[in-house]
Tab-separated table of C-alpha atoms in Angstrom:
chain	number	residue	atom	x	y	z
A	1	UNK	CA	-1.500	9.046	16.999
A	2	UNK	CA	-2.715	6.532	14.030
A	3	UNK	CA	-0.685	3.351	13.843
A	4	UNK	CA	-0.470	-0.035	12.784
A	5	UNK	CA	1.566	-2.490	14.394
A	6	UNK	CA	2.513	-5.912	13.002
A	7	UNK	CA	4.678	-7.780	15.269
A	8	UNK	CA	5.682	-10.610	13.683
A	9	UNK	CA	8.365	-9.857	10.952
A	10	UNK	CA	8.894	-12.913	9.490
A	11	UNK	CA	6.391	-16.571	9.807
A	12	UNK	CA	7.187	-19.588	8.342
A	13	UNK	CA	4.240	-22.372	8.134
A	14	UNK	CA	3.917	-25.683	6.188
A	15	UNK	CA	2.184	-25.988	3.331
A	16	UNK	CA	-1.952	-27.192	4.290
A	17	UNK	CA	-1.404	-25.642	8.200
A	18	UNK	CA	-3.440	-22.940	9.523
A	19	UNK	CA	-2.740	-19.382	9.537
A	20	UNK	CA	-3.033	-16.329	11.477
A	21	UNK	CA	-1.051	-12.575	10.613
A	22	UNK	CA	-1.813	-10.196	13.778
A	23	UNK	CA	-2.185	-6.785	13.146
A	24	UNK	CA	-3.080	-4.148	15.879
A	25	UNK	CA	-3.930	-0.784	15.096
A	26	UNK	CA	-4.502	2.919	17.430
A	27	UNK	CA	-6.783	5.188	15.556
A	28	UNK	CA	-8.871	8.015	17.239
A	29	UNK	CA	-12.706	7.159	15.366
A	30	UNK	CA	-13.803	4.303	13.820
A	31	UNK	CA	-11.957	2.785	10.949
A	32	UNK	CA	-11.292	1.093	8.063
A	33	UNK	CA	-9.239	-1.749	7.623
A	34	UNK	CA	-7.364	-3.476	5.219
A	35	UNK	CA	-4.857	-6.628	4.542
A	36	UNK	CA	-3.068	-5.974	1.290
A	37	UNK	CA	-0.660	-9.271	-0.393
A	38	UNK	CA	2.438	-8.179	-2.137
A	39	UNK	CA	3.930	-11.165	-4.305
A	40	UNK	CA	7.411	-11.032	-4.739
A	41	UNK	CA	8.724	-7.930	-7.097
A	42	UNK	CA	4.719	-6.642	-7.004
A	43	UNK	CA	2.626	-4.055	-5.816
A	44	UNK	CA	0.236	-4.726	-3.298
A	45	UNK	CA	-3.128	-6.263	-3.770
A	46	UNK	CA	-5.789	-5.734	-1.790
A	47	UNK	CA	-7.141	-8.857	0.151
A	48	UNK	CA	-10.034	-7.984	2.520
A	49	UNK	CA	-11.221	-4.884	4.240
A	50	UNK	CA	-13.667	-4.016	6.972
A	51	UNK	CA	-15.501	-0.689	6.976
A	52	UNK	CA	-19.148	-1.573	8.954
A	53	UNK	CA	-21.274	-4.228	9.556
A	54	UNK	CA	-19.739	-7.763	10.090
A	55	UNK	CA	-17.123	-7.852	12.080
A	56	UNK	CA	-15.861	-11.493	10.197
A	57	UNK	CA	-14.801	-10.375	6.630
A	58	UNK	CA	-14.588	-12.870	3.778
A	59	UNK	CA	-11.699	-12.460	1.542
A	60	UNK	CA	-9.688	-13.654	-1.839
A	61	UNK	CA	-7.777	-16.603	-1.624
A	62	UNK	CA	-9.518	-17.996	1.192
A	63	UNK	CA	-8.632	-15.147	3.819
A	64	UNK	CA	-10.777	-14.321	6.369
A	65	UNK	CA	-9.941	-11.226	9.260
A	66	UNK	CA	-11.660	-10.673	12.191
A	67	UNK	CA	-12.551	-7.017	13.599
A	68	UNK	CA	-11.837	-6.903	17.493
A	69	UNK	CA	-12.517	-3.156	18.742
A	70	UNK	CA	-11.774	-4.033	22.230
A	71	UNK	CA	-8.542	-5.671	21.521
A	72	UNK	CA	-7.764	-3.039	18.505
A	73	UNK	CA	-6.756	-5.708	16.560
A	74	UNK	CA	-7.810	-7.003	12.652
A	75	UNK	CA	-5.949	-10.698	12.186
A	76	UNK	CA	-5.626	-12.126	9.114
A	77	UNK	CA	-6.753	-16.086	9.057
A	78	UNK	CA	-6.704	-18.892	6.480
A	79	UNK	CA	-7.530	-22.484	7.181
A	80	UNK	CA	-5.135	-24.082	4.872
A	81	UNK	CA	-2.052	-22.515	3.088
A	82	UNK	CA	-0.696	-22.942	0.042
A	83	UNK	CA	2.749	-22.296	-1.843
A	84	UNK	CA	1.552	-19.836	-3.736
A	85	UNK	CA	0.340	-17.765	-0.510
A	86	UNK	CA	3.901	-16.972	0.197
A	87	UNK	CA	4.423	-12.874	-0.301
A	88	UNK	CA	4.579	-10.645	2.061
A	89	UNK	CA	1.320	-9.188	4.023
A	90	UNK	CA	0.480	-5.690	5.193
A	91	UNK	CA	-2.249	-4.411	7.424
A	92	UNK	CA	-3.531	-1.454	7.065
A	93	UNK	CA	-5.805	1.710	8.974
A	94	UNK	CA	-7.845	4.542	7.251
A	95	UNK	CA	-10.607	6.970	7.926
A	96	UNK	CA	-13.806	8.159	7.050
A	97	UNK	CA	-12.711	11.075	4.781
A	98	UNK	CA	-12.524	11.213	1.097
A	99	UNK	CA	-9.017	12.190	0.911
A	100	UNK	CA	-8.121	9.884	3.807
A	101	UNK	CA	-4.468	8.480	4.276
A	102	UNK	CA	-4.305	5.185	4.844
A	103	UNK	CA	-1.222	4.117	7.331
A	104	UNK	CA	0.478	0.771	6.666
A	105	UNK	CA	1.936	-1.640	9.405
A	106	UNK	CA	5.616	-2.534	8.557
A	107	UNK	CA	4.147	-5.803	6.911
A	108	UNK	CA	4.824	-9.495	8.134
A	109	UNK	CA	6.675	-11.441	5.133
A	110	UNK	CA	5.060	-15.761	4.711
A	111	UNK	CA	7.529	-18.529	4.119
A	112	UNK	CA	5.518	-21.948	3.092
A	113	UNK	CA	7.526	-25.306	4.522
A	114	UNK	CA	6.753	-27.869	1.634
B	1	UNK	CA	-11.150	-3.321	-12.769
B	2	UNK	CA	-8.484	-1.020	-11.709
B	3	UNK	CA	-5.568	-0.548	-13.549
B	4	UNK	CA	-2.873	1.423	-12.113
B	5	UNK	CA	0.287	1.648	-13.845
B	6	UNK	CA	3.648	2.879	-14.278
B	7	UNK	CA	6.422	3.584	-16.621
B	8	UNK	CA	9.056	1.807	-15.613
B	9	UNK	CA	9.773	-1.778	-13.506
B	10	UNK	CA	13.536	-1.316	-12.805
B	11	UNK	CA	15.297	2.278	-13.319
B	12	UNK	CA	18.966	2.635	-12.767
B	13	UNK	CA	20.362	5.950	-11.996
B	14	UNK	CA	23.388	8.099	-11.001
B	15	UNK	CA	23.661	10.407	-8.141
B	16	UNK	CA	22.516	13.956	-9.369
B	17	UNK	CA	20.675	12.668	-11.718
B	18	UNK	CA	16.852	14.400	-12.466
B	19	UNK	CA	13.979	11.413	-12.471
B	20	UNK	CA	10.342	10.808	-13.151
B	21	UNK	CA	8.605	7.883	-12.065
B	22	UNK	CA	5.179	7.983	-14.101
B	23	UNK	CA	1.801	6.568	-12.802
B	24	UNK	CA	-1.543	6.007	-14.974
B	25	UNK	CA	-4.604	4.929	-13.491
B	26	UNK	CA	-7.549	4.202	-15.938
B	27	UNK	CA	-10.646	4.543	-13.601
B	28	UNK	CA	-11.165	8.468	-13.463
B	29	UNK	CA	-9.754	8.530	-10.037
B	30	UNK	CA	-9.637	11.852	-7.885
B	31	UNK	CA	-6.981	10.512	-5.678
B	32	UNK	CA	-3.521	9.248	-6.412
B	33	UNK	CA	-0.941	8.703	-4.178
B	34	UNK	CA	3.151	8.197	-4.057
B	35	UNK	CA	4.565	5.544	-1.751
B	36	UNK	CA	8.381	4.101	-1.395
B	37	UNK	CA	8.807	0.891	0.326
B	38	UNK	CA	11.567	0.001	2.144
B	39	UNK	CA	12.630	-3.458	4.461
B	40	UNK	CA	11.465	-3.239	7.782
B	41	UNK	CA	9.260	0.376	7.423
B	42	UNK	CA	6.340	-1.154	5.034
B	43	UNK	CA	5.294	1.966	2.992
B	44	UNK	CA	5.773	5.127	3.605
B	45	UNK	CA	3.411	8.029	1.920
B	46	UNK	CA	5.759	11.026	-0.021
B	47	UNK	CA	2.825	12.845	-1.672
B	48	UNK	CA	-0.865	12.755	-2.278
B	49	UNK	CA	-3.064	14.358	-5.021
B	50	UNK	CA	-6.755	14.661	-4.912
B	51	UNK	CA	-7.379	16.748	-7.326
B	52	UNK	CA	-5.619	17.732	-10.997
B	53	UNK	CA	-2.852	19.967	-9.991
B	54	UNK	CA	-3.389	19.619	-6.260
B	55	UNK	CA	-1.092	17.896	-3.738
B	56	UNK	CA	-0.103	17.589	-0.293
B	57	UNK	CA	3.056	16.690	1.689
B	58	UNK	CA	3.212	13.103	2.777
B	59	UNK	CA	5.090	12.344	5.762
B	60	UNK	CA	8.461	12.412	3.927
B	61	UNK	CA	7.989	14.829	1.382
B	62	UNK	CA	12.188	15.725	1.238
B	63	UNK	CA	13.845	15.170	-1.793
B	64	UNK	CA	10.910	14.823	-4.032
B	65	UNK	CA	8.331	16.607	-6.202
B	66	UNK	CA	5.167	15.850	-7.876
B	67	UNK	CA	3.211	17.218	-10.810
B	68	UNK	CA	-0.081	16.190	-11.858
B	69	UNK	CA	-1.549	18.031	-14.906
B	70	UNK	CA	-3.944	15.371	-15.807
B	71	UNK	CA	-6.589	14.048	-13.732
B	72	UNK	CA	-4.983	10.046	-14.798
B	73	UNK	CA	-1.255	10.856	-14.327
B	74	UNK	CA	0.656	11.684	-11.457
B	75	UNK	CA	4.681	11.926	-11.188
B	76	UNK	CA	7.196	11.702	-8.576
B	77	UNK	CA	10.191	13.819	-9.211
B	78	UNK	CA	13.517	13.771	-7.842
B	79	UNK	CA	14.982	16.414	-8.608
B	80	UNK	CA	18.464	15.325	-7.938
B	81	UNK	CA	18.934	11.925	-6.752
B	82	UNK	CA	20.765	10.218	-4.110
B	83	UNK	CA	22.201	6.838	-3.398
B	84	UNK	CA	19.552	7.451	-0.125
B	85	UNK	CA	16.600	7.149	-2.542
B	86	UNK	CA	17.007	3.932	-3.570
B	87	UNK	CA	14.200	1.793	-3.408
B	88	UNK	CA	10.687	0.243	-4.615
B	89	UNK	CA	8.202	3.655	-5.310
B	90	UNK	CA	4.515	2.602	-5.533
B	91	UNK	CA	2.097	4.514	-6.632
B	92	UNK	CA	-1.797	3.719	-5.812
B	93	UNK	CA	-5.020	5.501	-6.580
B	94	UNK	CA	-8.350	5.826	-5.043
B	95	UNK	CA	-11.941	7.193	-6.106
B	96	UNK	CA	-12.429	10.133	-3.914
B	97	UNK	CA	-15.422	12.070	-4.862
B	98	UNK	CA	-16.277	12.867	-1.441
B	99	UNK	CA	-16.371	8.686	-1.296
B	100	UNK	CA	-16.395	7.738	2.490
B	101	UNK	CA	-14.372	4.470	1.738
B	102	UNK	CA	-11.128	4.566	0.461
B	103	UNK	CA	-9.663	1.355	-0.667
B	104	UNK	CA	-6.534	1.817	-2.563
B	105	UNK	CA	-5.625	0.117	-5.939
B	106	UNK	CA	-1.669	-0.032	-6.186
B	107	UNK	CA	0.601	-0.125	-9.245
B	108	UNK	CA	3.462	-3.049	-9.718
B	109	UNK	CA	6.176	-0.474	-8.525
B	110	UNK	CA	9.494	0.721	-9.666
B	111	UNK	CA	12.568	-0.099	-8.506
B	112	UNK	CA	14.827	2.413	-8.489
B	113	UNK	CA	18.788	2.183	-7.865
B	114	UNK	CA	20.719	5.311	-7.279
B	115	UNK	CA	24.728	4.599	-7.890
């Protein structure tokens, strides 16, 4: 069965320290992947996403995620957080099909220490 | 760029109550999709459309409805509603067209509250 799993519910960080979101996924072919970033009272809005090629994906804001097939996992990185970065962060797993679903991990929400 | 949007931020309602959440997109989309978000379960799909007056079952279809008579504008009916629906409904939309990448733009959500 397709799934997403992020296991960390809730991360606080201080502000300028490195970041990492993990985000493991099961899905039967090769996929796509996505980080989405849902400010507070928004909708989501997409980050990064992997479909081919590169396995290190360059995103807004300064993300990066890495595409590990043989640990099934897509982590979200940055080098240096800000304030603003705090919102809450899903991961996400679709498929090559035009009317593909795309399944959503149960997100992992940011808290920035000043 | 995308623009997906919808009719209402925040929507009070009673119990037994019939409501439409609206959803726009502006970028000739075939596929739109309806979403409610809850703590702890991320987003969970209620019904897709890929096509103007097609739709399929998400994977909690109960409870809801959805009508799209225009390829731009898709809404989520309940056609009674209950204190159980309460919560954020997002709606997203994505190009389709036999498209083999799907990336999905999202609207701001509505929040609904069922009393």
């Amino acid at each position: 069965a397709q799934s997403v799993t992020q296991p960390d519910i809730h991360i606080t960080v201080s502000e300028g320290a490195s970041l990492e979101l993990r985000c493991n996924y099961s899905y039967g072919a090769t996929p796509y992947l996505f980080w989405y970033v849902q400010s507070p009272g928004q909708g989501l809005q997409l980050l990064l996403k992997y479909f081919s090629g590169d396995t290190l994906v360059q995103g807004i804001k300064g993300f990066e995620a890495e595409f590990k097939r043989s640990q099934s996992s897509f982590n979200l990185r940055k080098p240096s957080v800000h304030w603003s970065d705090a919102a809450e962060y899903f991961c996400a797993v679709g498929g090559y099909s035009s009317a593909s679903k795309i399944i959503f991990g149960s997100g992992t929400r940011l808290s920035i220490r000043p | 760029d995308v623009k997906v949007t919808q009719s209402s931020r925040y929507l009070v309602k009673r119990t037994g109550e019939k409501v439409f959440l609206e959803c726009v997109q502006d970028m000739d989309h075939e596929n739109m999709f309806w979403y409610r978000q809850d703590p702890g379960l991320g987003l969970r799909l209620i019904y897709f459309s890929y096509d103007v007056k097609m739709k399929e079952k998400g994977d909690i279809p109960e409870g809801y409805s959805v009508s799209r008579e225009k390829k731009e504008r898709f809404s989520l009916i309940l056609e009674s509603a209950s204190t159980n629906q309460t919560s954020m409904y997002l709606c997203a939309s994505s190009l389709g067209q036999g498209a083999t990448e799907e990336t999905q733009y999202f609207g701001p959500g509505t929040r609904l509250l069922v009393l």
